[in-house]
CSV table of C-alpha atoms in Angstrom, one decimal:
chain,number,residue,atom,x,y,z
A,1,MET,CA,-20.5,4.0,-3.4
A,2,ASN,CA,-22.7,2.4,-0.8
A,3,THR,CA,-22.7,4.8,2.3
A,4,ALA,CA,-24.6,2.6,4.7
A,5,TYR,CA,-21.2,1.5,5.7
A,6,ASN,CA,-17.8,3.2,6.6
A,7,PHE,CA,-15.3,4.0,4.3
A,8,ALA,CA,-13.6,0.2,3.2
A,9,PHE,CA,-16.6,-1.1,5.5
A,10,PHE,CA,-14.4,-1.9,8.8
A,11,ASP,CA,-15.0,0.1,11.8
A,12,GLU,CA,-11.7,2.3,12.6
A,13,GLY,CA,-11.0,0.3,15.8
A,14,SER,CA,-10.8,-2.6,13.5
A,15,LYS,CA,-8.6,-0.6,10.9
A,16,ARG,CA,-6.3,0.4,13.9
A,17,GLU,CA,-6.0,-3.4,14.9
A,18,ILE,CA,-5.0,-4.4,11.5
A,19,ARG,CA,-2.6,-1.9,10.9
A,20,ARG,CA,-1.0,-2.2,14.1
A,21,ALA,CA,-0.4,-6.1,13.3
A,22,THR,CA,0.8,-5.1,9.5
A,23,LEU,CA,3.4,-2.6,11.2
A,24,LYS,CA,4.9,-5.2,13.3
A,25,ALA,CA,4.8,-7.6,10.2
A,26,ILE,CA,6.6,-5.4,8.3
A,27,ALA,CA,9.3,-5.0,11.2
A,28,ILE,CA,9.8,-8.8,11.2
A,29,PRO,CA,9.9,-10.1,7.9
A,30,GLY,CA,8.5,-13.7,7.5
A,31,TYR,CA,7.3,-13.6,11.2
A,32,GLN,CA,3.3,-14.4,11.4
A,33,VAL,CA,1.5,-11.6,13.7
A,34,PRO,CA,-1.4,-12.8,15.3
A,35,PHE,CA,-4.6,-10.7,14.7
A,36,ALA,CA,-8.0,-10.5,15.6
A,37,SER,CA,-9.5,-11.4,11.9
A,38,ARG,CA,-13.0,-9.7,12.1
A,39,GLU,CA,-16.0,-11.7,10.3
A,40,MET,CA,-16.4,-10.5,6.9
A,41,PRO,CA,-19.5,-10.7,4.2
A,42,ILE,CA,-17.5,-13.6,2.1
A,43,GLY,CA,-16.3,-16.9,3.9
A,44,ARG,CA,-13.4,-17.6,6.1
A,45,GLY,CA,-10.7,-19.2,3.5
A,46,TRP,CA,-12.4,-17.3,0.6
A,47,GLY,CA,-9.8,-14.3,0.6
A,48,THR,CA,-10.5,-12.8,4.0
A,49,GLY,CA,-7.3,-12.3,5.1
A,50,GLY,CA,-6.5,-10.5,1.9
A,51,LEU,CA,-9.5,-8.7,2.0
A,52,GLN,CA,-9.0,-7.2,5.7
A,53,LEU,CA,-5.4,-5.9,4.9
A,54,THR,CA,-6.8,-4.4,1.5
A,55,LEU,CA,-9.6,-2.7,3.5
A,56,SER,CA,-6.9,-1.1,6.3
A,57,LEU,CA,-4.8,0.0,3.7
A,58,ILE,CA,-6.8,1.5,1.1
A,59,GLY,CA,-7.2,5.3,0.5
A,60,ARG,CA,-9.7,7.2,-1.7
A,61,ASN,CA,-6.5,7.8,-4.2
A,62,ASP,CA,-5.6,4.1,-4.8
A,63,VAL,CA,-5.9,2.5,-7.8
A,64,LEU,CA,-7.1,-1.4,-7.0
A,65,LYS,CA,-6.5,-4.6,-8.9
A,66,VAL,CA,-7.4,-7.9,-7.6
A,67,ILE,CA,-6.7,-11.2,-9.0
A,68,ASP,CA,-7.2,-14.8,-8.5
A,69,GLN,CA,-5.1,-17.4,-10.2
A,70,GLY,CA,-3.6,-14.7,-12.7
A,71,SER,CA,-7.2,-13.8,-14.1
A,72,ASP,CA,-8.7,-10.4,-12.8
A,73,GLU,CA,-12.8,-11.9,-14.1
A,74,SER,CA,-13.0,-14.7,-11.8
A,75,VAL,CA,-15.4,-15.2,-9.0
A,76,ASN,CA,-13.5,-14.6,-6.3
A,77,ALA,CA,-11.8,-11.4,-7.6
A,78,VAL,CA,-14.7,-9.9,-8.9
A,79,ASN,CA,-16.5,-10.6,-5.6
A,80,ILE,CA,-14.0,-8.8,-3.7
A,81,LYS,CA,-13.4,-6.1,-6.3
A,82,LYS,CA,-17.1,-5.1,-6.0
A,83,LEU,CA,-17.2,-5.0,-2.2
A,84,VAL,CA,-13.9,-2.7,-2.0
A,85,CYS,CA,-15.3,-0.6,-4.4
A,86,ASP,CA,-18.8,-0.7,-2.9
A,87,THR,CA,-17.3,0.4,0.1
A,88,THR,CA,-14.8,3.1,-0.9
A,89,GLY,CA,-15.5,4.0,-4.4
A,90,VAL,CA,-11.7,3.7,-5.4
A,91,GLU,CA,-10.5,3.1,-9.0
A,92,THR,CA,-9.9,-0.5,-10.3
A,93,THR,CA,-7.7,-1.6,-13.2
A,94,GLU,CA,-6.5,-4.8,-14.7
A,95,HIS,CA,-3.0,-3.2,-15.6
A,96,THR,CA,-0.6,-4.1,-13.2
A,97,GLU,CA,1.3,-1.0,-13.8
A,98,GLU,CA,-1.3,1.1,-13.1
A,99,ALA,CA,-2.4,-0.3,-9.7
A,100,THR,CA,-1.3,1.1,-6.6
A,101,LEU,CA,-2.8,-1.7,-4.8
A,102,ILE,CA,-2.9,-5.5,-5.5
A,103,GLN,CA,-5.2,-8.2,-4.1
A,104,SER,CA,-3.7,-11.3,-5.4
A,105,ARG,CA,-4.8,-14.8,-4.7
A,106,HIS,CA,-2.0,-17.6,-5.6
A,107,ARG,CA,0.2,-15.7,-8.0
A,108,ILE,CA,2.4,-12.8,-8.4
A,109,PRO,CA,1.8,-10.9,-11.8
A,110,GLU,CA,4.3,-11.2,-14.9
A,111,VAL,CA,4.8,-7.5,-14.7
A,112,PRO,CA,7.3,-6.8,-12.5
A,113,LEU,CA,5.8,-4.6,-9.6
A,114,ARG,CA,7.1,-1.3,-9.1
A,115,LYS,CA,8.2,0.8,-5.9
A,116,GLY,CA,5.4,2.0,-4.3
A,117,GLN,CA,3.4,-0.8,-5.1
A,118,ILE,CA,1.8,-3.0,-2.4
A,119,LEU,CA,0.9,-6.8,-3.3
A,120,VAL,CA,-1.5,-8.3,-0.9
A,121,LEU,CA,-1.5,-12.1,-0.9
A,122,GLN,CA,-4.3,-14.2,0.2
A,123,VAL,CA,-3.3,-17.1,2.4
A,124,PRO,CA,-5.0,-19.7,3.2
A,125,LEU,CA,-2.3,-22.0,5.6
A,126,PRO,CA,0.3,-19.6,6.9
A,127,GLU,CA,2.1,-22.1,9.1
A,128,PRO,CA,4.7,-23.9,6.8
A,129,LEU,CA,5.7,-26.0,9.6
A,130,ARG,CA,1.9,-27.0,10.1
A,131,TYR,CA,2.3,-30.5,8.0
A,132,TYR,CA,4.2,-32.3,10.5
A,133,GLU,CA,3.7,-30.3,13.6
A,134,PRO,CA,-0.3,-30.0,14.5
A,135,SER,CA,-0.1,-27.6,17.9
A,136,GLU,CA,0.3,-23.9,17.4
A,137,SER,CA,2.1,-23.4,20.2
A,138,GLN,CA,4.4,-25.7,19.1
A,139,THR,CA,5.3,-24.2,16.2
A,140,LYS,CA,5.7,-21.0,17.7
A,141,LYS,CA,8.4,-22.8,19.7
A,142,LEU,CA,10.0,-24.2,16.6
A,143,HIS,CA,10.1,-20.5,15.1
A,144,ALA,CA,11.0,-19.1,18.2
A,145,GLU,CA,14.1,-21.8,18.1
A,146,LYS,CA,14.7,-21.2,14.6
A,147,GLU,CA,14.0,-24.9,14.6
A,148,TYR,CA,13.6,-25.8,11.1
A,149,SER,CA,14.9,-29.3,10.5
A,150,GLY,CA,11.3,-30.7,10.1
A,151,ALA,CA,11.0,-28.2,7.1
A,152,TRP,CA,13.8,-29.8,5.5
A,153,LEU,CA,13.2,-33.0,6.8
A,154,MET,CA,9.8,-32.7,4.6
A,155,LEU,CA,11.6,-31.7,1.6
A,156,PHE,CA,14.0,-34.8,2.1
A,157,GLU,CA,11.0,-37.4,2.1
A,158,GLN,CA,9.7,-36.1,-0.9
A,159,ILE,CA,12.9,-36.6,-2.7
A,160,MET,CA,13.4,-40.0,-1.4
A,161,LYS,CA,9.6,-41.2,-2.2
A,162,TYR,CA,9.5,-39.5,-5.6
A,163,GLY,CA,13.2,-38.6,-6.6
A,164,SER,CA,12.4,-34.6,-6.2
A,165,MET,CA,10.7,-31.6,-4.4
A,166,THR,CA,6.8,-32.2,-4.8
A,167,THR,CA,5.7,-29.0,-3.2
A,168,GLY,CA,4.1,-27.8,-6.5
A,169,ALA,CA,2.6,-24.6,-4.8
A,170,ASP,CA,3.7,-23.0,-1.5
A,171,HIS,CA,7.0,-24.1,-1.6
A,172,PRO,CA,8.6,-22.7,1.9
A,173,VAL,CA,11.2,-20.1,1.7
A,174,LEU,CA,13.6,-18.5,4.2
A,175,VAL,CA,13.1,-15.0,5.0
A,176,ASN,CA,15.8,-12.7,5.8
A,177,GLY,CA,17.2,-15.8,7.0
A,178,ARG,CA,15.3,-16.0,9.9
A,179,TYR,CA,11.8,-17.2,9.3
A,180,VAL,CA,10.7,-20.3,7.3
A,181,MET,CA,7.5,-19.1,5.7
A,182,ALA,CA,4.7,-20.1,3.6
A,183,PRO,CA,4.7,-17.6,0.7
A,184,SER,CA,0.9,-18.5,0.2
A,185,PRO,CA,-0.1,-20.9,-2.5
A,186,ILE,CA,2.0,-19.3,-5.5
A,187,PRO,CA,3.6,-21.9,-8.0
A,188,ARG,CA,7.1,-22.1,-7.1
A,189,TYR,CA,7.6,-20.3,-10.5
A,190,ASP,CA,6.8,-17.0,-8.4
A,191,ASN,CA,9.0,-17.8,-5.5
A,192,PRO,CA,12.2,-16.0,-7.0
A,193,LYS,CA,9.9,-12.8,-7.4
A,194,MET,CA,9.6,-12.4,-3.9
A,195,GLN,CA,14.0,-12.4,-3.8
A,196,GLN,CA,14.5,-8.7,-3.5
A,197,ASN,CA,11.4,-7.6,-5.1
A,198,ASP,CA,10.8,-3.8,-5.9
A,199,ALA,CA,7.1,-3.6,-4.1
A,200,LEU,CA,6.0,-4.5,-0.6
A,201,ILE,CA,4.4,-7.9,-0.2
A,202,LEU,CA,1.7,-8.4,2.7
A,203,LEU,CA,0.3,-11.6,3.2
A,204,GLY,CA,-3.0,-12.4,5.3
A,205,ALA,CA,-4.7,-15.1,6.3
A,206,GLY,CA,-8.0,-14.6,7.5
A,207,ARG,CA,-9.2,-18.0,9.2
A,208,GLU,CA,-5.8,-18.9,10.6
A,209,LYS,CA,-5.8,-14.8,12.0
A,210,LYS,CA,-2.5,-14.3,10.9
A,211,VAL,CA,-0.8,-11.6,8.9
A,212,TYR,CA,3.2,-11.4,7.6
A,213,ALA,CA,5.2,-9.5,5.4
A,214,VAL,CA,8.1,-9.4,3.2
A,215,PRO,CA,9.5,-5.9,2.7
A,216,PRO,CA,10.9,-4.6,-0.5
A,217,TYR,CA,14.5,-5.6,-1.4
A,218,THR,CA,14.5,-8.5,1.3
A,219,LYS,CA,16.1,-11.7,0.8
A,220,VAL,CA,13.9,-14.6,0.3
A,221,VAL,CA,15.6,-17.8,-0.3
A,222,SER,CA,13.3,-21.2,-1.3
A,223,LEU,CA,14.0,-24.2,0.8
A,224,ASP,CA,16.5,-26.5,-1.1
A,225,PHE,CA,19.7,-28.8,-0.6
A,226,ASP,CA,23.0,-28.5,-2.1
A,227,ASP,CA,22.9,-31.3,-4.4
A,228,TYR,CA,18.8,-31.2,-5.1
A,229,HIS,CA,18.5,-27.7,-6.3
A,230,PHE,CA,15.2,-25.6,-5.9
A,231,GLN,CA,13.5,-25.3,-9.4
A,232,PRO,CA,10.6,-23.4,-10.6
A,233,GLU,CA,8.4,-25.2,-13.1
A,234,SER,CA,9.9,-25.4,-16.9
A,235,PHE,CA,7.9,-24.2,-20.0
A,236,GLU,CA,10.6,-24.6,-22.1
A,237,GLY,CA,9.5,-24.8,-25.4
A,238,LYS,CA,6.1,-23.9,-24.6
A,239,HIS,CA,4.3,-20.8,-25.8
A,240,CYS,CA,1.2,-19.0,-25.0
A,241,ARG,CA,-1.6,-20.2,-27.8
A,242,LEU,CA,-2.8,-16.6,-27.7
A,243,CYS,CA,-0.4,-14.2,-27.4
A,244,GLY,CA,2.6,-16.4,-28.4
A,245,SER,CA,4.5,-15.2,-25.0
A,246,THR,CA,7.4,-17.9,-23.6
A,247,GLY,CA,9.1,-17.4,-20.3
A,248,VAL,CA,5.9,-16.9,-18.4
A,249,PHE,CA,3.9,-19.0,-16.0
A,250,LEU,CA,1.3,-21.1,-18.4
A,251,ASP,CA,-2.0,-23.1,-17.7
A,252,GLU,CA,-2.0,-26.5,-19.5
A,253,LEU,CA,-5.3,-26.9,-21.0
A,254,VAL,CA,-6.4,-30.2,-22.6
A,255,ASP,CA,-8.2,-29.5,-26.4
A,256,GLU,CA,-10.5,-33.0,-26.1
A,257,ALA,CA,-12.0,-32.2,-29.4
A,258,ALA,CA,-8.3,-32.6,-30.9
A,259,ASN,CA,-7.1,-34.4,-28.5
A,260,LYS,CA,-3.7,-32.3,-27.7
A,261,THR,CA,-2.9,-30.1,-25.4
A,262,VAL,CA,-2.4,-26.6,-25.5
A,263,TYR,CA,-0.7,-23.8,-23.2
A,264,GLN,CA,-2.1,-20.4,-22.1
A,265,CYS,CA,-0.8,-17.4,-20.2
A,266,ASN,CA,-2.0,-17.7,-16.7
A,267,ASP,CA,-2.0,-14.0,-15.9
A,268,THR,CA,-5.1,-12.8,-18.3
A,269,SER,CA,-4.5,-9.0,-17.9
A,270,TYR,CA,-0.7,-9.6,-19.2
A,271,CYS,CA,-1.7,-11.6,-22.4
A,272,LEU,CA,-4.3,-9.4,-23.1
A,273,GLU,CA,-1.8,-6.7,-23.2
A,274,LYS,CA,0.3,-8.7,-25.1
A,275,LEU,CA,-2.4,-9.1,-27.9
A,276,ASN,CA,-3.2,-5.3,-27.6
A,277,GLU,CA,0.6,-4.5,-28.9
A,278,VAL,CA,0.2,-6.9,-31.2
A,279,GLU,CA,-2.5,-5.8,-33.0
A,280,LYS,CA,-1.4,-2.0,-32.9
A,281,VAL,CA,1.4,-2.8,-34.7
A,282,GLY,CA,-1.0,-4.7,-37.0
A,283,VAL,CA,-3.3,-1.5,-37.6
A,284,ASN,CA,0.0,1.0,-38.4
B,1,MET,CA,-9.7,19.8,14.9
B,2,LYS,CA,-10.6,19.8,11.5
B,3,LEU,CA,-9.1,16.6,10.9
B,4,ASP,CA,-11.2,13.7,9.1
B,5,ALA,CA,-9.9,10.6,10.9
B,6,VAL,CA,-11.2,7.9,8.3
B,7,HIS,CA,-9.5,9.7,5.3
B,8,TYR,CA,-6.5,11.6,7.3
B,9,LEU,CA,-5.4,8.5,9.3
B,10,GLN,CA,-5.7,6.3,6.6
B,11,ALA,CA,-3.0,8.4,4.8
B,12,VAL,CA,-0.7,8.9,7.8
B,13,TYR,CA,-0.6,5.2,8.3
B,14,ARG,CA,0.2,4.7,4.5
B,15,LYS,CA,2.8,7.0,5.0
B,16,MET,CA,4.2,5.0,8.0
B,17,VAL,CA,3.9,1.5,6.1
B,18,ASP,CA,6.1,3.5,3.4
B,19,SER,CA,8.4,4.6,6.0
B,20,ALA,CA,8.7,1.5,7.5
B,21,SER,CA,8.6,-0.7,4.5
B,22,ARG,CA,11.7,1.3,3.0
B,23,PRO,CA,14.0,2.7,6.2
B,24,GLY,CA,15.2,6.1,5.2
B,25,HIS,CA,12.3,6.9,3.2
B,26,ILE,CA,11.2,10.2,4.8
B,27,SER,CA,7.3,10.8,4.7
B,28,ASP,CA,5.8,14.1,5.3
B,29,LEU,CA,2.8,14.3,7.7
B,30,ARG,CA,2.6,18.3,7.3
B,31,LYS,CA,-0.7,18.3,6.0
B,32,GLU,CA,-2.5,16.1,8.5
B,33,ALA,CA,-0.4,17.4,11.5
B,34,GLY,CA,-1.9,21.0,9.7
B,35,LEU,CA,-5.4,19.6,10.2
B,36,ALA,CA,-4.6,18.5,13.6
B,37,GLY,CA,-4.4,22.5,14.5
B,38,THR,CA,-2.7,23.8,17.7
B,39,ILE,CA,-2.2,21.5,20.7
B,40,THR,CA,0.2,22.5,23.5
B,41,GLY,CA,2.5,19.9,25.1
B,42,CYS,CA,3.5,17.7,21.7
B,43,SER,CA,3.3,18.5,18.3
B,44,PRO,CA,0.4,17.7,16.3
B,45,SER,CA,2.1,15.2,13.8
B,46,LEU,CA,3.1,13.4,16.9
B,47,LEU,CA,-0.6,13.7,18.1
B,48,VAL,CA,-2.1,12.0,14.6
B,49,MET,CA,0.5,9.2,14.9
B,50,ALA,CA,-0.9,8.5,18.0
B,51,LEU,CA,-4.4,8.8,16.8
B,52,THR,CA,-3.5,6.6,13.7
B,53,LEU,CA,-2.2,3.7,16.5
B,54,LEU,CA,-3.6,3.8,19.8
B,55,ASP,CA,-7.0,2.9,21.0
B,56,GLN,CA,-8.6,1.5,24.4
B,57,GLU,CA,-6.4,-2.1,23.3
B,58,VAL,CA,-3.4,-0.9,23.6
B,59,THR,CA,-0.9,1.0,26.4
B,60,PHE,CA,1.4,3.9,26.5
B,61,SER,CA,3.7,6.0,28.4
B,62,VAL,CA,5.4,9.4,27.5
B,63,ILE,CA,8.4,11.2,28.6
B,64,SER,CA,8.6,14.6,28.9
B,65,ASN,CA,8.6,17.5,31.2
B,66,GLN,CA,4.9,17.6,30.3
B,67,ALA,CA,3.9,13.9,30.9
B,68,ASP,CA,1.0,14.3,33.1
B,69,LYS,CA,-0.6,16.6,30.6
B,70,VAL,CA,0.3,14.8,27.1
B,71,SER,CA,-0.9,11.6,28.8
B,72,LYS,CA,-3.9,13.1,29.9
B,73,LEU,CA,-4.4,14.6,26.4
B,74,ILE,CA,-3.4,11.2,24.4
B,75,ASN,CA,-5.7,9.1,27.1
B,76,GLN,CA,-9.0,11.7,26.6
B,77,LEU,CA,-8.4,11.1,22.9
B,78,THR,CA,-7.7,7.5,21.9
B,79,TYR,CA,-9.0,5.7,25.2
B,80,ALA,CA,-5.2,3.9,25.4
B,81,LYS,CA,-4.0,3.5,28.9
B,82,GLN,CA,-1.0,5.1,30.4
B,83,THR,CA,1.6,2.9,31.9
B,84,GLU,CA,5.3,2.6,32.9
B,85,THR,CA,7.5,2.5,30.3
B,86,ALA,CA,8.7,-1.0,30.6
B,87,TYR,CA,5.3,-2.3,30.2
B,88,ALA,CA,4.0,0.3,27.3
B,89,ASP,CA,3.2,-0.7,23.9
B,90,TYR,CA,4.0,2.7,22.3
B,91,ILE,CA,6.4,5.0,24.1
B,92,PHE,CA,6.5,9.0,23.0
B,93,ILE,CA,9.5,10.9,23.9
B,94,LEU,CA,8.7,14.5,23.1
B,95,GLY,CA,11.3,17.1,22.3
B,96,ASP,CA,11.7,18.4,26.1
B,97,ALA,CA,12.9,15.4,27.2
B,98,SER,CA,16.1,15.3,29.0
B,99,ARG,CA,19.1,14.3,27.1
B,100,GLY,CA,19.8,10.6,27.3
B,101,ALA,CA,16.0,10.0,27.5
B,102,LEU,CA,16.0,8.1,24.3
B,103,ALA,CA,18.5,5.9,25.1
B,104,GLU,CA,17.1,5.2,28.6
B,105,ALA,CA,13.7,4.3,26.8
B,106,ILE,CA,15.2,1.8,24.5
B,107,GLU,CA,16.9,0.3,27.2
B,108,LYS,CA,13.6,-0.2,29.1
B,109,ALA,CA,11.1,-0.8,26.4
B,110,LYS,CA,9.9,-4.4,26.2
B,111,PRO,CA,11.8,-6.2,23.6
B,112,GLY,CA,8.8,-9.0,23.0
B,113,THR,CA,9.7,-12.8,23.6
B,114,LEU,CA,11.4,-15.0,21.3
B,115,LYS,CA,7.9,-16.6,20.9
B,116,ASN,CA,6.0,-13.3,20.6
B,117,PRO,CA,8.2,-11.1,19.4
B,118,HIS,CA,5.2,-8.6,18.0
B,119,GLY,CA,4.8,-8.1,21.8
B,120,SER,CA,7.8,-5.8,21.7
B,121,GLY,CA,7.3,-1.7,22.5
B,122,THR,CA,7.6,1.0,19.7
B,123,ILE,CA,9.0,4.0,20.6
B,124,ILE,CA,8.3,7.3,18.9
B,125,ALA,CA,10.4,10.4,19.4
B,126,GLU,CA,10.5,14.2,18.6
B,127,VAL,CA,13.6,15.0,17.1
B,128,ASP,CA,14.9,18.8,16.0
B,129,SER,CA,15.5,17.1,12.4
B,130,VAL,CA,15.2,14.0,10.1
B,131,ILE,CA,17.1,15.5,7.3
B,132,SER,CA,19.5,17.5,8.3
B,133,GLY,CA,22.7,16.8,11.0
B,134,ASP,CA,25.0,13.9,10.9
B,135,PRO,CA,24.8,11.1,8.5
B,136,LEU,CA,23.4,7.6,9.6
B,137,PHE,CA,24.2,4.8,7.0
B,138,LEU,CA,21.3,2.2,6.9
B,139,THR,CA,21.4,-1.1,5.7
B,140,GLY,CA,19.0,-4.1,6.0
B,141,PRO,CA,15.6,-5.2,4.9
B,142,GLY,CA,13.8,-2.4,2.6
B,143,ILE,CA,16.9,-0.8,1.4
B,144,GLU,CA,18.3,-1.8,-1.9
B,145,GLU,CA,22.1,-1.0,-1.0
B,146,THR,CA,22.5,1.8,1.5
B,147,GLU,CA,20.5,4.4,2.6
B,148,THR,CA,21.7,7.9,4.3
B,149,VAL,CA,20.0,10.0,6.5
B,150,PHE,CA,20.8,12.8,8.6
B,151,MET,CA,20.0,13.3,12.3
B,152,ASN,CA,20.9,15.5,15.3
B,153,VAL,CA,21.9,12.7,17.2
B,154,ARG,CA,21.4,13.9,20.7
B,155,ASP,CA,22.6,11.5,22.7
B,156,SER,CA,23.6,7.7,22.5
B,157,TRP,CA,20.7,6.2,21.0
B,158,VAL,CA,22.2,4.5,18.3
B,159,GLU,CA,24.4,2.3,20.5
B,160,ALA,CA,21.9,1.4,22.8
B,161,ARG,CA,19.3,0.5,20.0
B,162,ARG,CA,22.3,-1.4,18.8
B,163,ASP,CA,22.6,-3.5,22.2
B,164,LYS,CA,18.4,-3.7,22.2
B,165,ASN,CA,18.0,-5.5,19.2
B,166,ARG,CA,21.0,-7.3,18.8
B,167,GLU,CA,18.9,-10.8,19.0
B,168,PHE,CA,16.8,-10.6,16.3
B,169,PRO,CA,13.4,-11.0,16.1
B,170,LEU,CA,13.8,-9.2,19.6
B,171,GLY,CA,14.0,-5.6,19.8
B,172,VAL,CA,12.2,-2.0,19.5
B,173,ASP,CA,11.2,-0.1,16.6
B,174,LEU,CA,12.0,3.5,16.1
B,175,MET,CA,9.8,6.1,14.9
B,176,PHE,CA,11.4,9.8,14.8
B,177,ILE,CA,8.8,13.0,13.7
B,178,ASP,CA,10.8,16.1,13.8
B,179,GLN,CA,9.4,19.9,13.6
B,180,HIS,CA,8.7,19.8,10.1
B,181,HIS,CA,6.6,16.9,10.5
B,182,GLN,CA,8.7,15.0,8.7
B,183,LEU,CA,8.7,10.9,9.3
B,184,LEU,CA,11.6,8.0,9.6
B,185,TYR,CA,10.9,4.6,10.6
B,186,LEU,CA,13.7,2.5,11.9
B,187,PRO,CA,12.7,-1.1,12.1
B,188,ARG,CA,14.6,-3.4,14.4
B,189,THR,CA,16.0,-4.9,11.1
B,190,THR,CA,17.4,-1.8,10.1
B,191,GLN,CA,21.5,-1.6,10.4
B,192,ILE,CA,22.9,1.5,11.4
B,193,THR,CA,26.9,2.7,11.1
B,194,GLU,CA,27.6,5.9,12.2
B,195,SER,CA,30.5,6.0,9.5
B,196,GLN,CA,31.0,4.2,6.5
B,197,VAL,CA,33.9,2.4,5.6
B,198,VAL,CA,35.0,3.2,2.0
B,199,ALA,CA,36.3,-0.6,0.8
């Protein structure tokens, strides 16, 4: 542990400011609370919002897991984990169940979150209305008036142009029947996991200087229409080439040598756990 | 004060997060309050909460018979500025405040604006107990079905709170800290009923 820095990198004043904003965010689910967003030793837009939330929350007894697009070992995840560990000395894990604090970029883990865990999501664009309204003061007004026809119109236009909603990731959700919220660029597959989740979900956007939250057991509904329902990605008939799992979010890979498409679990730690389970059975 | 400002205030904050995200979940601040030592005027648990949240960027007001003394103490320890209840970011209501002080503070506290609902006041009140007394049934975000808490409700704050929080997202968030340093957090989204209707 590097003792040249204060515990968890930040000075106490910075932590307090983020903490005050976070408590407000929990009290107003889906509302983007502005915060000061400190300069971090990683570039803005590389997870500084999530990192600041993690650093303001973390204590000596926490067990940290950091994932980036489902992987524990990608550059972004490893660097964030290193920075947090270096300044706090906390234990890290790859097992979702063991973690008390999970920072994630663009995925909600496959293993269901449990009570007492906190999931921190990194958010590049926290404003779901930004696609059609560039002015911050106008989007604040639209949120204040619960004027979300533009959000539905955006989806409507996609249906008119392409025959279905083409959001891919970051499909907007309605939180607690009040605020339309960007769930961060998680795949549509993960949107239903936010609904009535057992864990607290905090979302941080460092560059855009916003934090927001989805408390446990909160109603989170993906925007859709009566005749065009929200549809998560379907992996019907497909399975992971390594562990054989079905019913999980799969990455599509092209094996160029064999010229065929293969699928693999996106959540690497889940895949590894499944593989280890299989091996244990084999040994016995 | 033997309190380690880094680690113990982090612990207090995490307990606040637990209680805020699961209204009805009672957090125990005995350890942190014990380390804060004896303070005249307010309970040590209230003081550690003030130390966790307050600094020179926010304002506060104290409602108590010893308001001046406690305000001075909080100002000296946190550098937060004292102001009137109607403008305060944090409002502390001490155990010796008059009956009806909580309802009055809820009424006066700033509720935020529709554009900036986070500009609302937060009330931190000392009460006798948050684990015994009359039952209050809670529903809302953070609660799976219903939570029941028991409190000695001395005045008509439940009604005042309901009026104040009528137009979500406007409203005030409440924290109760009892004599045994148990914390109850009631964010504005929590609906309180005093009697449960059996269907």
